GROMACS .gro file of N, CA and C in nm:
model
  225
    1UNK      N    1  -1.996  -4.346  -0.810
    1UNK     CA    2  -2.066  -4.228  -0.766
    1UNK      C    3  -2.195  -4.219  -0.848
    2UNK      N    4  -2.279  -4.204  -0.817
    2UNK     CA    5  -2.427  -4.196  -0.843
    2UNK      C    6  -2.433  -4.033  -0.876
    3UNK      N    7  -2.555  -4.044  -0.995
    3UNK     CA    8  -2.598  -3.920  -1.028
    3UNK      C    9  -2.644  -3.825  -0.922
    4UNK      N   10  -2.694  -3.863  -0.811
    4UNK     CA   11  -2.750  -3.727  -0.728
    4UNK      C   12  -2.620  -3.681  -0.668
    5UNK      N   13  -2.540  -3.770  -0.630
    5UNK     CA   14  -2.444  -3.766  -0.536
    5UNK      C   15  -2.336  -3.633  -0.639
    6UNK      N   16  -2.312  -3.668  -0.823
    6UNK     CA   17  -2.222  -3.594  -0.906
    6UNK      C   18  -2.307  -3.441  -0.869
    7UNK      N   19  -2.457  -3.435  -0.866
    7UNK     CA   20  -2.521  -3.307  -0.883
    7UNK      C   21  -2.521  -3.246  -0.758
    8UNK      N   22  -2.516  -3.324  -0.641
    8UNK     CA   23  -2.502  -3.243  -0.504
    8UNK      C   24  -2.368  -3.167  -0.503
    9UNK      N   25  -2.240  -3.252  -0.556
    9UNK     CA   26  -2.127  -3.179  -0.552
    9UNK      C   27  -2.103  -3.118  -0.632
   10UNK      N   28  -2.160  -3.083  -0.747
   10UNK     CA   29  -2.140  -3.001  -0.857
   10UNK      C   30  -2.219  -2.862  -0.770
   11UNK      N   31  -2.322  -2.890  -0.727
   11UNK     CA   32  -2.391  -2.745  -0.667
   11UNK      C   33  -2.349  -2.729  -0.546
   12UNK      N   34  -2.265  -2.774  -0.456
   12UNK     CA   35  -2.206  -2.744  -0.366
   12UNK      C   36  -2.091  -2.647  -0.436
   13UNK      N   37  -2.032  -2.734  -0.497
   13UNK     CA   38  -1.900  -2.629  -0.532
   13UNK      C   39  -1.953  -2.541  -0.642
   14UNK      N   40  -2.012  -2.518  -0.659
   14UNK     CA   41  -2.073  -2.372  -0.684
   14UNK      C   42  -2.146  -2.292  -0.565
   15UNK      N   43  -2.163  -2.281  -0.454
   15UNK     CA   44  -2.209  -2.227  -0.402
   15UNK      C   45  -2.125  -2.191  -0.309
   16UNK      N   46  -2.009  -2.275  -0.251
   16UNK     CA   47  -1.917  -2.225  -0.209
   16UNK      C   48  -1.771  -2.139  -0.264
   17UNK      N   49  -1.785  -2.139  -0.445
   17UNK     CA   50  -1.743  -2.047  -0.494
   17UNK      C   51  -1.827  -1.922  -0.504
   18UNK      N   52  -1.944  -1.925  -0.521
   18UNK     CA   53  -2.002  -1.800  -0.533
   18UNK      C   54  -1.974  -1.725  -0.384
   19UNK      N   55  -1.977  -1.789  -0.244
   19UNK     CA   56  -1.944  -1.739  -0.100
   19UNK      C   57  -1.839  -1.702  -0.097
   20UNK      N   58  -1.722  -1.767  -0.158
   20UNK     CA   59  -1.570  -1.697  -0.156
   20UNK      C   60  -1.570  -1.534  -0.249
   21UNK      N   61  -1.631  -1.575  -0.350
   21UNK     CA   62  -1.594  -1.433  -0.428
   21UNK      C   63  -1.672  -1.342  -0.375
   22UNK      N   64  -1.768  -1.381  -0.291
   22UNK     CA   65  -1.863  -1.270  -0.243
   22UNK      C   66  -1.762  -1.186  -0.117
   23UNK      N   67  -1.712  -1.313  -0.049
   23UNK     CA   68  -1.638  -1.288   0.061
   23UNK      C   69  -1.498  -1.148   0.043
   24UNK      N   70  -1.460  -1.226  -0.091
   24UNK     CA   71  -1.298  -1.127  -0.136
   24UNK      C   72  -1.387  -1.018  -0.199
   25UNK      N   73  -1.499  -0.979  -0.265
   25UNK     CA   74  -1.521  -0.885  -0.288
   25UNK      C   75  -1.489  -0.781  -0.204
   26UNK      N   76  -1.582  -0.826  -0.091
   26UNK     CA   77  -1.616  -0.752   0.026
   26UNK      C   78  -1.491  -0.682   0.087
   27UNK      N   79  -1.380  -0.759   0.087
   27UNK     CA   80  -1.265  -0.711   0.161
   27UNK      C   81  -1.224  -0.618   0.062
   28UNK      N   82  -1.232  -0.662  -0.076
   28UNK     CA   83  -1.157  -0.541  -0.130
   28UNK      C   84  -1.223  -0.410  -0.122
   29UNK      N   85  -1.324  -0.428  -0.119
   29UNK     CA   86  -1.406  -0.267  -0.117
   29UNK      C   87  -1.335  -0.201   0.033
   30UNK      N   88  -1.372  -0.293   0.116
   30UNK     CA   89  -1.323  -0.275   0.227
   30UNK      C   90  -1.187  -0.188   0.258
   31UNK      N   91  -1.097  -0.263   0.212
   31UNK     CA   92  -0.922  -0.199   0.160
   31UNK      C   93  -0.974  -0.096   0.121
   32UNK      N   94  -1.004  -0.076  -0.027
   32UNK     CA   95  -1.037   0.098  -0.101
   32UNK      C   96  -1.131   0.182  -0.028
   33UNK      N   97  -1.172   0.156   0.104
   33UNK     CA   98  -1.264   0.241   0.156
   33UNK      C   99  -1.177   0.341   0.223
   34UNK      N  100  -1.033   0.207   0.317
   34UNK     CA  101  -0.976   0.237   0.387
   34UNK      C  102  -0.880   0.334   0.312
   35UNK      N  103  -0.863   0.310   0.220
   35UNK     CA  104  -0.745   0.384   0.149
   35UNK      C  105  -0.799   0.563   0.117
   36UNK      N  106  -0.929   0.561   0.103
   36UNK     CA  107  -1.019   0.681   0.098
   36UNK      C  108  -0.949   0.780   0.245
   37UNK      N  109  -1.007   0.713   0.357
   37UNK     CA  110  -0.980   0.727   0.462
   37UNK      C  111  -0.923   0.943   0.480
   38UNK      N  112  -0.934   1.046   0.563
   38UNK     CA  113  -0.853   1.130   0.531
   38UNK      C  114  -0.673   1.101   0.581
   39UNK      N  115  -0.703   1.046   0.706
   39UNK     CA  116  -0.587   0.948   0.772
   39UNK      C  117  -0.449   0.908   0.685
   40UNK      N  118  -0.554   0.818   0.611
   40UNK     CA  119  -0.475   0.725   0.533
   40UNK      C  120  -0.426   0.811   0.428
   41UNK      N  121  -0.429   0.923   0.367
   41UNK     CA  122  -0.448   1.018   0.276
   41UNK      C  123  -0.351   1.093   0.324
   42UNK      N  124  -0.349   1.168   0.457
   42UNK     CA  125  -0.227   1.239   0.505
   42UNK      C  126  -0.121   1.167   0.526
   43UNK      N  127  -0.147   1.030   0.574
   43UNK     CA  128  -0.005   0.962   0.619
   43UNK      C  129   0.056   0.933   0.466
   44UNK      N  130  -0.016   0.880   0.356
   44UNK     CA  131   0.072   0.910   0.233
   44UNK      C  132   0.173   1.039   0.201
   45UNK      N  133   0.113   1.122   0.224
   45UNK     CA  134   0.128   1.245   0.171
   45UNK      C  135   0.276   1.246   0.221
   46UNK      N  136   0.229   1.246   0.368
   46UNK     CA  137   0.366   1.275   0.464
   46UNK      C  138   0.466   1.164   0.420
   47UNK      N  139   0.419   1.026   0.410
   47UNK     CA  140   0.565   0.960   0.398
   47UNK      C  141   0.605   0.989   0.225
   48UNK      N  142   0.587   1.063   0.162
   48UNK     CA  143   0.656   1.088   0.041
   48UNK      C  144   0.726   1.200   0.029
   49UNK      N  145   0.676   1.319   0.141
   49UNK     CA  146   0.758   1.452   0.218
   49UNK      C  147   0.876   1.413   0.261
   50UNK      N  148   0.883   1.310   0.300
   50UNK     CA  149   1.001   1.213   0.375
   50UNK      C  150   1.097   1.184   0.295
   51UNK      N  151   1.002   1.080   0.213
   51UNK     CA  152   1.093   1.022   0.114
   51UNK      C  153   1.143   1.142   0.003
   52UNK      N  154   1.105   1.233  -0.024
   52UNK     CA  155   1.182   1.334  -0.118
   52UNK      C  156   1.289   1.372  -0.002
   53UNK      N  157   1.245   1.374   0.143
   53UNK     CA  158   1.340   1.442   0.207
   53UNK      C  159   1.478   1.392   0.233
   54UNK      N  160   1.438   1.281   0.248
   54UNK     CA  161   1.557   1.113   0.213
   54UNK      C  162   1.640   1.148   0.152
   55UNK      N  163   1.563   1.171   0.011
   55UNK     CA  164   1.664   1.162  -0.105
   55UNK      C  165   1.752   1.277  -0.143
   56UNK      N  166   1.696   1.428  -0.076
   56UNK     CA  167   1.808   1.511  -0.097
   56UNK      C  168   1.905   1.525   0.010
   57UNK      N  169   1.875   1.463   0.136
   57UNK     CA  170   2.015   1.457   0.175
   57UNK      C  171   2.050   1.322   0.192
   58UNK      N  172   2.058   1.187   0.157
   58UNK     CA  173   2.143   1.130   0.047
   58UNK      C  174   2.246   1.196  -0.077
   59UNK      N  175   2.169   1.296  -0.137
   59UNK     CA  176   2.227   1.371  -0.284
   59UNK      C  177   2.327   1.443  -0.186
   60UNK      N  178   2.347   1.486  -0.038
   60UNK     CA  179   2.394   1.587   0.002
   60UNK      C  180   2.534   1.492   0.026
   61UNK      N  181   2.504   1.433   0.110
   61UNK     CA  182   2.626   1.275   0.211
   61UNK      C  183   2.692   1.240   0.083
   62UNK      N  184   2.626   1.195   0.015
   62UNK     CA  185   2.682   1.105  -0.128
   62UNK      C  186   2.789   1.239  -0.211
   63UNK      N  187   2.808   1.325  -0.192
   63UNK     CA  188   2.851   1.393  -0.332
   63UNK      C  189   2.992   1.426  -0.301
   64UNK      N  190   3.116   1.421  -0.384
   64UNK     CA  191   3.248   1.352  -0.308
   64UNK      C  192   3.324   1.511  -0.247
   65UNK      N  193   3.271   1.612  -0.331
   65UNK     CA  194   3.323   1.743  -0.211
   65UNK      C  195   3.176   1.831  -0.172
   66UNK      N  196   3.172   1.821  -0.073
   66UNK     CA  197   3.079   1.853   0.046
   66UNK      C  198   3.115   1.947   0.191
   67UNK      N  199   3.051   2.048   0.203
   67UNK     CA  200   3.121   2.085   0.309
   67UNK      C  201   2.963   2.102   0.428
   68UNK      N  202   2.941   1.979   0.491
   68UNK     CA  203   2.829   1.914   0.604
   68UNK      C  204   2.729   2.110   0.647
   69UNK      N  205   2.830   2.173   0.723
   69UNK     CA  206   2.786   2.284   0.770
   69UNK      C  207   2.741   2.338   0.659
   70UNK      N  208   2.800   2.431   0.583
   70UNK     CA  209   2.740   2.505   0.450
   70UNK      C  210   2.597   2.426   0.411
   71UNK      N  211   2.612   2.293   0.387
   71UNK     CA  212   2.514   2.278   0.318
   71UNK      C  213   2.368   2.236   0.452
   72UNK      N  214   2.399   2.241   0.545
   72UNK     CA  215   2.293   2.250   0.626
   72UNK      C  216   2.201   2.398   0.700
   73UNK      N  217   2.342   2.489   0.652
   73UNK     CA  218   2.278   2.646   0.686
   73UNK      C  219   2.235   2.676   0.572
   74UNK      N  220   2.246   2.640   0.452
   74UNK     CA  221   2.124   2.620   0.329
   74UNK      C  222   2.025   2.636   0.337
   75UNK      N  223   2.009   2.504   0.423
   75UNK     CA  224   1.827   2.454   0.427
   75UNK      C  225   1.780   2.546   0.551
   0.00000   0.00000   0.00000
């Protein structure tokens, strides 16, 4: 391999690393823009309303004396 030939591929593969990281930059901003979003912001919100809601009646099913009715005219 000849010297121009080592320096063409040495500056090639730098230039096509500098295009990749430019590239993944881009997407990530992209992602955190989306995540800004108000959308994306309520649908969190809501699936963790859920997931607390999950988990107390799990705590309800799971507990070994339970009486189903009582504890649904509770809520």
């Amino acid at each position: 391999m000849g010297m121009w030939t080592a320096m063409f591929l040495v500056a090639s593969i730098a230039i096509i690393a500098d295009m990749v990281k430019k590239v993944s930059s881009n997407k990530s901003k992209k992602k955190a823009s989306q995540l800004e979003e108000p959308e994306v912001v309520d649908a969190l919100k809501r699936l963790e309303e859920l997931e607390e809601r999950t988990k107390v009646l799990e705590r309800i099913i799971t507990e070994n004396k339970y009486d189903l009715r009582s504890e649904i005219n509770k809520l």
